[in-house]
mmCIF file of C-alpha atoms and ligand atoms in Angstrom:
data_model
loop_
_atom_site.group_PDB
_atom_site.id
_atom_site.type_symbol
_atom_site.label_atom_id
_atom_site.label_comp_id
_atom_site.label_asym_id
_atom_site.label_seq_id
_atom_site.Cartn_x
_atom_site.Cartn_y
_atom_site.Cartn_z
ATOM 1 C CA MET A 180 3.150 -3.948 -2.853
ATOM 2 C CA LYS A 181 -0.444 -3.063 -3.491
ATOM 3 C CA LEU A 182 -1.537 -3.295 -7.100
ATOM 4 C CA HIS A 183 -3.944 -0.851 -8.670
ATOM 5 C CA GLU A 184 -7.431 -2.115 -9.414
ATOM 6 C CA TYR A 185 -6.716 -2.181 -13.167
ATOM 7 C CA GLN A 186 -3.553 -4.233 -12.618
ATOM 8 C CA ALA A 187 -5.255 -6.736 -10.312
ATOM 9 C CA LYS A 188 -8.314 -6.929 -12.562
ATOM 10 C CA GLY A 189 -6.079 -7.620 -15.550
ATOM 11 C CA LEU A 190 -4.526 -10.554 -13.689
ATOM 12 C CA PHE A 191 -7.944 -11.823 -12.588
ATOM 13 C CA ALA A 192 -9.320 -11.667 -16.134
ATOM 14 C CA GLU A 193 -6.248 -13.393 -17.545
ATOM 15 C CA ALA A 194 -6.712 -16.186 -14.997
ATOM 16 C CA GLY A 195 -10.300 -16.693 -16.119
ATOM 17 C CA ILE A 196 -12.348 -14.778 -13.549
ATOM 18 C CA PRO A 197 -15.261 -12.944 -15.206
ATOM 19 C CA THR A 198 -14.742 -9.165 -15.054
ATOM 20 C CA PRO A 199 -16.500 -6.304 -16.824
ATOM 21 C CA THR A 200 -14.765 -5.083 -19.994
ATOM 22 C CA PHE A 201 -12.539 -2.224 -18.898
ATOM 23 C CA LYS A 202 -10.075 0.318 -20.270
ATOM 24 C CA LEU A 203 -7.607 2.656 -18.636
ATOM 25 C CA ALA A 204 -7.904 6.381 -19.407
ATOM 26 C CA SER A 205 -6.116 9.509 -18.258
ATOM 27 C CA THR A 206 -7.906 12.288 -20.143
ATOM 28 C CA VAL A 207 -11.543 13.230 -20.618
ATOM 29 C CA ASP A 208 -11.353 12.388 -24.323
ATOM 30 C CA GLU A 209 -9.876 8.983 -23.589
ATOM 31 C CA VAL A 210 -12.715 8.321 -21.160
ATOM 32 C CA VAL A 211 -15.308 9.174 -23.801
ATOM 33 C CA ALA A 212 -13.557 7.095 -26.469
ATOM 34 C CA ALA A 213 -13.344 4.120 -24.098
ATOM 35 C CA ALA A 214 -16.999 4.465 -23.109
ATOM 36 C CA GLU A 215 -18.034 4.566 -26.757
ATOM 37 C CA GLU A 216 -16.086 1.419 -27.478
ATOM 38 C CA ILE A 217 -17.450 -0.442 -24.460
ATOM 39 C CA GLY A 218 -20.994 0.876 -24.826
ATOM 40 C CA TYR A 219 -23.059 2.835 -22.293
ATOM 41 C CA PRO A 220 -23.833 2.621 -19.435
ATOM 42 C CA VAL A 221 -20.308 2.549 -17.986
ATOM 43 C CA ALA A 222 -18.737 3.003 -14.574
ATOM 44 C CA ILE A 223 -15.841 5.501 -14.319
ATOM 45 C CA LYS A 224 -13.553 4.613 -11.432
ATOM 46 C CA ALA A 225 -10.622 6.522 -9.923
ATOM 47 C CA GLN A 226 -7.410 4.447 -9.780
ATOM 48 C CA VAL A 227 -6.026 5.310 -6.376
ATOM 49 C CA GLN A 228 -5.152 2.865 -3.673
ATOM 50 C CA VAL A 229 -7.765 3.670 -1.099
ATOM 51 C CA GLY A 230 -10.968 1.888 -0.233
ATOM 52 C CA GLY A 231 -14.403 3.469 -0.277
ATOM 53 C CA ARG A 232 -13.828 5.350 -3.501
ATOM 54 C CA GLY A 233 -17.522 5.185 -4.268
ATOM 55 C CA LYS A 234 -18.580 7.134 -1.191
ATOM 56 C CA ALA A 235 -15.769 9.662 -1.693
ATOM 57 C CA GLY A 236 -16.999 10.576 -5.184
ATOM 58 C CA GLY A 237 -14.373 8.602 -7.078
ATOM 59 C CA ILE A 238 -16.828 6.301 -8.889
ATOM 60 C CA LYS A 239 -19.597 7.465 -11.191
ATOM 61 C CA LEU A 240 -22.060 5.592 -13.365
ATOM 62 C CA VAL A 241 -22.911 7.345 -16.607
ATOM 63 C CA ASP A 242 -25.425 6.759 -19.396
ATOM 64 C CA ASP A 243 -24.203 8.965 -22.235
ATOM 65 C CA GLU A 244 -21.358 11.102 -23.524
ATOM 66 C CA ALA A 245 -22.409 14.292 -21.745
ATOM 67 C CA GLU A 246 -22.507 12.503 -18.406
ATOM 68 C CA ALA A 247 -19.221 10.739 -19.153
ATOM 69 C CA ARG A 248 -17.514 14.087 -19.826
ATOM 70 C CA GLU A 249 -18.887 15.636 -16.692
ATOM 71 C CA ALA A 250 -17.881 12.643 -14.546
ATOM 72 C CA ALA A 251 -14.410 12.415 -16.102
ATOM 73 C CA GLU A 252 -13.845 16.130 -15.516
ATOM 74 C CA SER A 253 -14.797 15.832 -11.869
ATOM 75 C CA ILE A 254 -12.846 12.626 -11.134
ATOM 76 C CA LEU A 255 -9.624 13.216 -13.109
ATOM 77 C CA GLY A 256 -7.448 15.543 -11.053
ATOM 78 C CA MET A 257 -9.605 15.273 -7.935
ATOM 79 C CA ASP A 258 -8.040 14.751 -4.530
ATOM 80 C CA LEU A 259 -9.267 11.434 -3.176
ATOM 81 C CA LYS A 260 -8.335 10.980 0.473
ATOM 82 C CA GLY A 261 -4.958 12.636 -0.166
ATOM 83 C CA TYR A 262 -4.219 11.023 -3.538
ATOM 84 C CA ALA A 263 -4.364 12.942 -6.798
ATOM 85 C CA VAL A 264 -6.353 10.977 -9.366
ATOM 86 C CA ASP A 265 -4.509 10.828 -12.694
ATOM 87 C CA ARG A 266 -6.112 7.712 -14.171
ATOM 88 C CA VAL A 267 -9.508 6.080 -14.219
ATOM 89 C CA ILE A 268 -10.853 2.872 -15.571
ATOM 90 C CA VAL A 269 -13.923 2.910 -17.724
ATOM 91 C CA GLU A 270 -15.834 -0.340 -17.468
ATOM 92 C CA GLY A 271 -19.122 -1.761 -18.589
ATOM 93 C CA ALA A 272 -21.731 -1.191 -15.884
ATOM 94 C CA VAL A 273 -23.058 -4.359 -14.331
ATOM 95 C CA ASP A 274 -26.764 -5.063 -14.078
ATOM 96 C CA PHE A 275 -26.578 -6.658 -10.664
ATOM 97 C CA VAL A 276 -29.039 -8.112 -8.177
ATOM 98 C CA ASP A 277 -26.670 -8.969 -5.354
ATOM 99 C CA GLU A 278 -23.179 -8.186 -4.054
ATOM 100 C CA LEU A 279 -20.973 -10.911 -2.555
ATOM 101 C CA TYR A 280 -17.520 -10.889 -0.994
ATOM 102 C CA VAL A 281 -14.646 -13.351 -1.531
ATOM 103 C CA GLY A 282 -11.057 -12.959 -0.418
ATOM 104 C CA ILE A 283 -7.901 -14.647 0.806
ATOM 105 C CA THR A 284 -5.551 -13.328 3.422
ATOM 106 C CA MET A 285 -2.945 -14.624 5.853
ATOM 107 C CA ASP A 286 -4.363 -15.592 9.233
ATOM 108 C CA ARG A 287 -1.313 -14.939 11.373
ATOM 109 C CA GLU A 288 -2.804 -16.520 14.462
ATOM 110 C CA ALA A 289 -3.613 -19.736 12.637
ATOM 111 C CA GLY A 290 -0.334 -19.552 10.730
ATOM 112 C CA ARG A 291 -1.992 -20.256 7.397
ATOM 113 C CA PRO A 292 -3.972 -18.578 4.649
ATOM 114 C CA VAL A 293 -7.697 -18.235 5.103
ATOM 115 C CA ILE A 294 -10.473 -18.067 2.519
ATOM 116 C CA MET A 295 -13.237 -15.631 3.420
ATOM 117 C CA ALA A 296 -16.659 -15.517 1.831
ATOM 118 C CA SER A 297 -19.775 -13.529 2.586
ATOM 119 C CA THR A 298 -23.087 -12.542 1.061
ATOM 120 C CA GLU A 299 -22.599 -9.065 2.519
ATOM 121 C CA GLY A 300 -20.374 -7.685 -0.215
ATOM 122 C CA GLY A 301 -20.264 -4.143 -1.539
ATOM 123 C CA VAL A 302 -19.590 -2.633 1.870
ATOM 124 C CA ASP A 303 -16.456 -2.379 3.954
ATOM 125 C CA ILE A 304 -15.732 -5.965 5.015
ATOM 126 C CA GLU A 305 -13.943 -4.876 8.196
ATOM 127 C CA ALA A 306 -17.181 -3.216 9.263
ATOM 128 C CA VAL A 307 -19.091 -6.426 8.550
ATOM 129 C CA ALA A 308 -16.542 -8.419 10.551
ATOM 130 C CA GLU A 309 -17.028 -6.111 13.500
ATOM 131 C CA ARG A 310 -20.801 -5.836 13.384
ATOM 132 C CA ASP A 311 -21.579 -9.456 12.531
ATOM 133 C CA PRO A 312 -18.577 -11.821 12.523
ATOM 134 C CA ASP A 313 -20.821 -14.774 11.619
ATOM 135 C CA ALA A 314 -21.668 -13.126 8.306
ATOM 136 C CA ILE A 315 -18.202 -14.132 7.058
ATOM 137 C CA THR A 316 -17.356 -17.797 6.502
ATOM 138 C CA ARG A 317 -13.712 -18.696 6.971
ATOM 139 C CA VAL A 318 -11.922 -21.769 5.637
ATOM 140 C CA HIS A 319 -8.248 -22.275 6.388
ATOM 141 C CA VAL A 320 -5.918 -23.692 3.766
ATOM 142 C CA ASP A 321 -2.967 -25.949 4.419
ATOM 143 C CA PRO A 322 -0.323 -24.520 2.071
ATOM 144 C CA ALA A 323 1.274 -27.955 1.703
ATOM 145 C CA PHE A 324 -1.903 -29.327 0.061
ATOM 146 C CA GLY A 325 -3.389 -26.171 -1.454
ATOM 147 C CA LEU A 326 -7.075 -25.428 -1.649
ATOM 148 C CA HIS A 327 -9.208 -28.521 -2.224
ATOM 149 C CA PRO A 328 -12.288 -27.945 -4.402
ATOM 150 C CA TYR A 329 -14.565 -29.074 -1.571
ATOM 151 C CA GLN A 330 -13.114 -26.315 0.616
ATOM 152 C CA ALA A 331 -13.906 -23.653 -1.973
ATOM 153 C CA ARG A 332 -17.480 -24.981 -2.155
ATOM 154 C CA ARG A 333 -17.697 -25.096 1.625
ATOM 155 C CA ALA A 334 -16.747 -21.413 1.771
ATOM 156 C CA ALA A 335 -19.369 -20.418 -0.817
ATOM 157 C CA TYR A 336 -22.220 -22.560 0.495
ATOM 158 C CA GLY A 337 -21.239 -21.908 4.095
ATOM 159 C CA ALA A 338 -21.614 -18.183 3.491
ATOM 160 C CA GLY A 339 -25.207 -18.835 2.421
ATOM 161 C CA MET A 340 -24.819 -18.053 -1.280
ATOM 162 C CA ASP A 341 -27.744 -19.150 -3.467
ATOM 163 C CA ALA A 342 -27.351 -22.702 -4.757
ATOM 164 C CA ASP A 343 -27.238 -21.627 -8.429
ATOM 165 C CA ILE A 344 -24.452 -19.142 -7.647
ATOM 166 C CA ALA A 345 -22.318 -20.964 -5.094
ATOM 167 C CA GLY A 346 -20.702 -23.285 -7.662
ATOM 168 C CA ASP A 347 -19.547 -20.347 -9.804
ATOM 169 C CA ALA A 348 -18.368 -18.452 -6.732
ATOM 170 C CA ALA A 349 -16.400 -21.537 -5.647
ATOM 171 C CA LYS A 350 -14.695 -21.569 -9.062
ATOM 172 C CA VAL A 351 -13.742 -17.931 -8.592
ATOM 173 C CA ILE A 352 -12.353 -18.759 -5.136
ATOM 174 C CA GLN A 353 -10.333 -21.619 -6.611
ATOM 175 C CA THR A 354 -8.836 -19.287 -9.223
ATOM 176 C CA LEU A 355 -8.077 -16.698 -6.564
ATOM 177 C CA TRP A 356 -6.191 -19.363 -4.660
ATOM 178 C CA THR A 357 -4.121 -20.214 -7.741
ATOM 179 C CA LEU A 358 -3.254 -16.530 -8.127
ATOM 180 C CA TYR A 359 -2.571 -16.172 -4.419
ATOM 181 C CA SER A 360 -0.063 -19.006 -4.365
ATOM 182 C CA ASN A 361 1.501 -18.658 -7.836
ATOM 183 C CA ARG A 362 1.893 -14.896 -7.656
ATOM 184 C CA ASP A 363 3.132 -14.654 -4.067
ATOM 185 C CA ALA A 364 0.179 -12.558 -2.992
ATOM 186 C CA SER A 365 -0.299 -11.602 0.631
ATOM 187 C CA GLU A 366 -3.888 -10.513 0.162
ATOM 188 C CA ILE A 367 -6.442 -10.828 -2.576
ATOM 189 C CA GLU A 368 -10.026 -9.701 -2.593
ATOM 190 C CA ILE A 369 -13.108 -9.236 -4.742
ATOM 191 C CA ASN A 370 -15.589 -6.844 -3.176
ATOM 192 C CA PRO A 371 -18.124 -6.824 -4.627
ATOM 193 C CA LEU A 372 -18.368 -10.074 -6.541
ATOM 194 C CA MET A 373 -21.595 -9.100 -8.247
ATOM 195 C CA VAL A 374 -24.445 -11.443 -9.101
ATOM 196 C CA THR A 375 -25.954 -10.295 -12.391
ATOM 197 C CA SER A 376 -29.619 -10.396 -13.333
ATOM 198 C CA ASP A 377 -28.663 -13.331 -15.603
ATOM 199 C CA ARG A 378 -27.460 -15.171 -12.490
ATOM 200 C CA GLU A 379 -23.764 -14.974 -13.258
ATOM 201 C CA VAL A 380 -20.945 -13.791 -11.022
ATOM 202 C CA ILE A 381 -18.605 -10.994 -12.076
ATOM 203 C CA ALA A 382 -15.710 -9.298 -10.290
ATOM 204 C CA ALA A 383 -16.653 -5.613 -10.112
ATOM 205 C CA ASP A 384 -13.629 -4.695 -8.021
ATOM 206 C CA ALA A 385 -10.153 -6.213 -7.560
ATOM 207 C CA VAL A 386 -7.610 -5.962 -4.757
ATOM 208 C CA MET A 387 -4.259 -7.733 -4.773
ATOM 209 C CA ASN A 388 -1.218 -7.171 -2.593
ATOM 210 C CA ILE A 389 2.073 -8.838 -3.429
ATOM 211 C CA ASP A 390 4.780 -9.885 -0.999
ATOM 212 C CA GLU A 391 7.577 -7.485 -1.939
ATOM 213 C CA ASP A 392 10.252 -9.958 -0.924
ATOM 214 C CA ALA A 393 9.051 -12.266 -3.701
ATOM 215 C CA LEU A 394 9.407 -9.722 -6.497
ATOM 216 C CA PHE A 395 12.756 -11.188 -7.499
ATOM 217 C CA ARG A 396 10.907 -14.222 -8.839
ATOM 218 C CA GLN A 397 7.821 -12.377 -10.067
ATOM 219 C CA ALA A 398 9.258 -10.534 -13.034
ATOM 220 C CA GLU A 399 5.883 -9.551 -14.486
ATOM 221 C CA LEU A 400 4.700 -8.122 -11.176
ATOM 222 C CA ALA A 401 8.023 -6.373 -10.522
ATOM 223 C CA GLU A 402 7.433 -4.473 -13.750
ATOM 224 C CA MET A 403 4.147 -3.228 -12.347
ATOM 225 C CA GLU A 404 5.836 -1.870 -9.246
ATOM 226 C CA ASP A 405 6.547 1.604 -10.537
ATOM 227 C CA GLU A 406 2.964 2.247 -11.475
ATOM 228 C CA ALA A 407 1.672 0.504 -8.371
ATOM 229 C CA THR A 408 3.496 2.649 -5.846
ATOM 230 C CA GLY A 409 1.296 5.663 -5.374
ATOM 231 C CA ASP A 410 3.519 7.868 -3.241
ATOM 232 C CA THR A 411 6.347 9.583 -5.155
ATOM 233 C CA LEU A 412 8.706 9.552 -2.181
ATOM 234 C CA GLU A 413 8.057 5.859 -1.549
ATOM 235 C CA ARG A 414 8.734 5.193 -5.210
ATOM 236 C CA GLN A 415 11.974 7.199 -5.016
ATOM 237 C CA ALA A 416 12.977 5.228 -1.878
ATOM 238 C CA SER A 417 12.371 1.866 -3.460
ATOM 239 C CA GLY A 418 14.393 3.029 -6.465
ATOM 240 C CA VAL A 419 17.456 3.456 -4.254
ATOM 241 C CA GLY A 420 16.718 0.350 -2.197
ATOM 242 C CA LEU A 421 15.655 1.995 1.055
ATOM 243 C CA ASP A 422 12.943 0.748 3.420
ATOM 244 C CA TYR A 423 10.798 3.839 3.662
ATOM 245 C CA VAL A 424 7.196 4.315 4.681
ATOM 246 C CA ARG A 425 5.737 7.770 4.532
ATOM 247 C CA LEU A 426 3.625 8.855 7.485
ATOM 248 C CA SER A 427 2.072 12.241 8.059
ATOM 249 C CA GLY A 428 3.895 13.747 11.052
ATOM 250 C CA ASN A 429 6.463 16.544 11.519
ATOM 251 C CA VAL A 430 9.634 14.681 12.572
ATOM 252 C CA GLY A 431 11.638 12.758 9.997
ATOM 253 C CA ILE A 432 13.267 9.594 11.366
ATOM 254 C CA ILE A 433 16.315 7.739 10.068
ATOM 255 C CA GLY A 434 17.848 4.734 11.810
ATOM 256 C CA ASN A 435 19.823 1.579 11.152
ATOM 257 C CA GLY A 436 17.589 -1.362 11.989
ATOM 258 C CA ALA A 437 13.821 -1.726 11.922
ATOM 259 C CA GLY A 438 13.434 -2.152 15.685
ATOM 260 C CA LEU A 439 15.529 0.908 16.367
ATOM 261 C CA VAL A 440 13.447 2.957 13.968
ATOM 262 C CA MET A 441 10.183 1.698 15.497
ATOM 263 C CA THR A 442 11.427 2.665 18.965
ATOM 264 C CA THR A 443 12.259 6.130 17.673
ATOM 265 C CA LEU A 444 8.781 6.465 16.181
ATOM 266 C CA ASP A 445 7.272 5.658 19.570
ATOM 267 C CA LEU A 446 9.543 8.096 21.395
ATOM 268 C CA VAL A 447 8.789 10.939 18.975
ATOM 269 C CA ASP A 448 5.138 10.355 19.734
ATOM 270 C CA HIS A 449 5.872 10.114 23.463
ATOM 271 C CA TYR A 450 7.597 13.507 23.490
ATOM 272 C CA GLY A 451 4.744 15.252 21.730
ATOM 273 C CA GLY A 452 5.903 15.084 18.123
ATOM 274 C CA SER A 453 4.579 12.965 15.341
ATOM 275 C CA PRO A 454 6.631 10.721 13.012
ATOM 276 C CA ALA A 455 6.900 11.864 9.392
ATOM 277 C CA ASN A 456 8.196 8.509 8.196
ATOM 278 C CA PHE A 457 9.785 5.149 8.875
ATOM 279 C CA LEU A 458 13.218 4.914 7.265
ATOM 280 C CA ASP A 459 15.624 2.074 7.888
ATOM 281 C CA ILE A 460 19.021 2.481 6.212
ATOM 282 C CA GLY A 461 20.071 -1.004 7.342
ATOM 283 C CA GLY A 462 23.560 -2.063 8.306
ATOM 284 C CA GLY A 463 26.549 -0.105 7.056
ATOM 285 C CA ALA A 464 26.353 3.617 6.589
ATOM 286 C CA ARG A 465 27.871 4.541 3.296
ATOM 287 C CA ALA A 466 27.716 8.279 2.661
ATOM 288 C CA GLU A 467 25.692 7.576 -0.469
ATOM 289 C CA THR A 468 22.991 5.735 1.504
ATOM 290 C CA VAL A 469 22.830 8.423 4.175
ATOM 291 C CA LYS A 470 22.594 11.101 1.490
ATOM 292 C CA ASN A 471 19.740 9.269 -0.228
ATOM 293 C CA ALA A 472 17.972 8.954 3.109
ATOM 294 C CA LEU A 473 18.388 12.648 3.897
ATOM 295 C CA GLU A 474 17.150 13.636 0.444
ATOM 296 C CA LEU A 475 13.943 11.707 1.058
ATOM 297 C CA VAL A 476 13.261 13.297 4.419
ATOM 298 C CA PHE A 477 14.235 16.764 3.181
ATOM 299 C CA ALA A 478 11.807 16.375 0.287
ATOM 300 C CA ASP A 479 8.890 15.601 2.615
ATOM 301 C CA GLU A 480 7.276 18.974 3.231
ATOM 302 C CA ASN A 481 5.580 17.689 6.391
ATOM 303 C CA ALA A 482 8.886 16.932 8.096
ATOM 304 C CA ASP A 483 10.279 19.999 9.903
ATOM 305 C CA ALA A 484 13.251 18.304 11.583
ATOM 306 C CA VAL A 485 15.191 15.070 11.267
ATOM 307 C CA VAL A 486 16.473 12.697 13.921
ATOM 308 C CA PHE A 487 19.131 10.065 13.249
ATOM 309 C CA ASN A 488 19.137 7.127 15.630
ATOM 310 C CA ILE A 489 22.236 5.024 14.991
ATOM 311 C CA PHE A 490 23.442 2.005 16.867
ATOM 312 C CA GLY A 491 27.036 1.065 16.148
ATOM 313 C CA GLY A 492 27.278 -2.697 15.913
ATOM 314 C CA ILE A 493 29.292 -4.300 13.191
ATOM 315 C CA THR A 494 29.272 -0.885 11.543
ATOM 316 C CA ARG A 495 31.207 1.231 14.023
ATOM 317 C CA GLY A 496 30.045 4.621 15.284
ATOM 318 C CA ASP A 497 33.018 6.450 13.827
ATOM 319 C CA GLU A 498 32.333 5.005 10.371
ATOM 320 C CA VAL A 499 28.725 6.101 10.599
ATOM 321 C CA ALA A 500 29.739 9.606 11.694
ATOM 322 C CA GLN A 501 32.096 9.778 8.728
ATOM 323 C CA GLY A 502 29.271 8.722 6.444
ATOM 324 C CA ILE A 503 26.919 11.359 7.864
ATOM 325 C CA ASN A 504 29.569 14.095 7.536
ATOM 326 C CA GLU A 505 30.234 13.151 3.930
ATOM 327 C CA ALA A 506 26.534 12.988 3.191
ATOM 328 C CA ILE A 507 25.754 16.441 4.561
ATOM 329 C CA ALA A 508 28.723 17.865 2.647
ATOM 330 C CA ALA A 509 26.662 17.160 -0.463
ATOM 331 C CA PHE A 510 24.091 19.758 0.640
ATOM 332 C CA ASP A 511 24.968 23.462 0.416
ATOM 333 C CA GLU A 512 22.525 24.101 3.161
ATOM 334 C CA LEU A 513 20.627 21.716 5.388
ATOM 335 C CA PRO A 514 17.010 22.746 4.839
ATOM 336 C CA LYS A 515 15.946 21.291 8.184
ATOM 337 C CA PRO A 516 17.607 20.831 11.582
ATOM 338 C CA VAL A 517 19.260 17.397 11.834
ATOM 339 C CA VAL A 518 19.777 15.783 15.239
ATOM 340 C CA VAL A 519 22.123 12.794 15.539
ATOM 341 C CA ARG A 520 22.399 10.188 18.261
ATOM 342 C CA ILE A 521 25.034 7.467 18.038
ATOM 343 C CA ALA A 522 25.297 4.588 20.524
ATOM 344 C CA GLY A 523 27.199 1.313 20.610
ATOM 345 C CA THR A 524 30.617 0.478 19.265
ATOM 346 C CA LYS A 525 32.892 3.527 19.007
ATOM 347 C CA ALA A 526 29.969 5.826 19.786
ATOM 348 C CA GLU A 527 32.055 8.393 21.581
ATOM 349 C CA GLU A 528 34.587 8.605 18.754
ATOM 350 C CA GLY A 529 31.654 8.974 16.397
ATOM 351 C CA ARG A 530 30.093 11.818 18.359
ATOM 352 C CA GLU A 531 33.385 13.690 18.399
ATOM 353 C CA LEU A 532 33.811 13.277 14.669
ATOM 354 C CA LEU A 533 30.341 14.599 13.796
ATOM 355 C CA ASN A 534 30.243 18.027 12.197
ATOM 356 C CA ALA A 535 28.757 19.895 15.147
ATOM 357 C CA GLU A 536 28.537 23.130 13.200
ATOM 358 C CA ARG A 537 25.880 21.754 10.927
ATOM 359 C CA LEU A 538 24.382 18.997 13.067
ATOM 360 C CA ILE A 539 22.791 18.894 16.496
ATOM 361 C CA VAL A 540 24.645 16.185 18.390
ATOM 362 C CA ALA A 541 22.728 14.440 21.179
ATOM 363 C CA ASP A 542 24.035 12.231 23.959
ATOM 364 C CA THR A 543 21.089 9.962 24.553
ATOM 365 C CA LEU A 544 18.126 8.794 22.538
ATOM 366 C CA GLU A 545 15.673 10.655 24.769
ATOM 367 C CA ASP A 546 17.739 13.803 24.368
ATOM 368 C CA ALA A 547 17.903 13.406 20.594
ATOM 369 C CA VAL A 548 14.186 12.871 20.208
ATOM 370 C CA GLN A 549 13.301 15.809 22.465
ATOM 371 C CA LYS A 550 15.685 18.069 20.554
ATOM 372 C CA ALA A 551 14.163 16.999 17.235
ATOM 373 C CA VAL A 552 10.588 17.460 18.482
ATOM 374 C CA ASN A 553 11.466 20.943 19.792
ATOM 375 C CA ALA A 554 13.322 21.877 16.622
ATOM 376 C CA ALA A 555 10.328 20.832 14.512
ATOM 377 C CA GLN A 556 8.012 22.929 16.676
ATOM 378 C CA GLU A 557 10.293 25.944 16.348
ATOM 379 C CA VAL A 558 10.486 25.591 12.576
ATOM 380 C CA ALA A 559 6.699 25.424 12.387
ATOM 381 C CA ALA A 560 6.211 28.437 14.691
HETATM 382 P P1 LIG B 659 -14.630 0.835 -3.730
HETATM 383 O O1 LIG B 659 -15.748 1.668 -3.183
HETATM 384 O O2 LIG B 659 -13.358 1.647 -3.801
HETATM 385 O O3 LIG B 659 -14.431 -0.457 -3.021
HETATM 386 O O4 LIG B 659 -15.019 0.489 -5.276
HETATM 387 P P2 LIG B 659 -16.011 -0.636 -5.887
HETATM 388 O O5 LIG B 659 -15.525 -0.960 -7.251
HETATM 389 O O6 LIG B 659 -16.153 -1.767 -4.957
HETATM 390 O O7 LIG B 659 -17.421 0.112 -6.102
HETATM 391 C C1 LIG B 659 -18.247 0.552 -5.071
HETATM 392 C C2 LIG B 659 -19.700 0.290 -5.337
HETATM 393 O O8 LIG B 659 -20.196 0.902 -6.534
HETATM 394 C C3 LIG B 659 -20.070 -1.169 -5.522
HETATM 395 O O9 LIG B 659 -20.135 -1.896 -4.331
HETATM 396 C C4 LIG B 659 -21.437 -1.045 -6.138
HETATM 397 O O10 LIG B 659 -22.439 -1.075 -5.149
HETATM 398 C C5 LIG B 659 -21.470 0.323 -6.830
HETATM 399 N N1 LIG B 659 -21.771 0.090 -8.255
HETATM 400 C C6 LIG B 659 -22.975 0.271 -8.785
HETATM 401 N N2 LIG B 659 -22.989 -0.063 -10.085
HETATM 402 C C7 LIG B 659 -21.762 -0.484 -10.396
HETATM 403 C C8 LIG B 659 -21.168 -0.979 -11.578
HETATM 404 O O11 LIG B 659 -21.791 -1.107 -12.631
HETATM 405 N N3 LIG B 659 -19.864 -1.318 -11.540
HETATM 406 C C9 LIG B 659 -19.146 -1.184 -10.399
HETATM 407 N N4 LIG B 659 -17.850 -1.519 -10.407
HETATM 408 N N5 LIG B 659 -19.667 -0.730 -9.235
HETATM 409 C C10 LIG B 659 -20.976 -0.366 -9.222
HETATM 410 MN MN1 LIG B 660 -14.662 -2.484 -3.460
#
């Protein structure tokens, strides 16, 4: 789960990391009121979960009320890389002389978290990593011992930060580590960590991703989930407990098991279609679950056809077929062609049970995927 900047920044500030004063606003008048309270100049920043908002026109610095109005009018309601902006934060502009980078992520190869620090903040860090890998200092952390203070200093000094700044940056890194481990974060980042003209560090931006499987013990963060999930369909899916990731293609995909769904994604691509989503309904196939899954895919206007890829294991094929039949009975009309492939235990019985008047029944996976890709192309034509 990716938090919004204002959520992450709130957590950073609460933990003691210096941040600009900021307020959330969703109307032009709220922006102006917030700016007045904070004092000009302020930065107005779109709250959508994409990077590079600045370049895309989602961040504006303003000096007075007229400029604040104009900026708020242009940012609120704008489409930023596919996301509608409905909220902004208004924050005190920073008088900065330098932009640093600090972050923590999981280094899967090393099998442990890694602290990253660089003096090349303010730009896309992936681009820095590609162009000049040595510009980023990395320090691995043994989770059994946590981050030792000397390691935080090593990261800051190793990155080449000025001596009067490195100590403060190391403190910020130490606090980030506390947040990372206490809050079950999977990624945490400040880019830029600005150096002010008074030689202080301040977090101008905030990124924090939380391990969703830890939300059961992170009550405060779980409460943020609704607002954090940007995509309405993904929010709807998580509300009914489905593993759903929205993609942008034309073929909706539903399967029982992550590997099975991934395979189907690849095959859709192989046969010239493009996956509209990842949707794993897990083991079992209660009609209710199947209906919820279908509702999601039907609601995605990019998806022109749906393919079910079901493997009967412990849940038998005939039970799944029953579940699918019951689920489609809940729809007066299927708004999109639905192709079903069942394999495994009692697959044949399942296929025979399926309502062939409303569904397209396929014998093999390849057949099912091709039928779905073709059906989607016909719908679009
Ligand atoms: P991002 O582009 O989505 O990562 O958003 P950031 O919050 O990182 O802002 C992008 C850039 O805006 C920063 O790297 C700064 O160079 C620039 N910027 C200039 N003045 C300010 C300021 O006062 N506050 C903030 N937050 N950014 C500023
Ligand atoms: Mn940034």
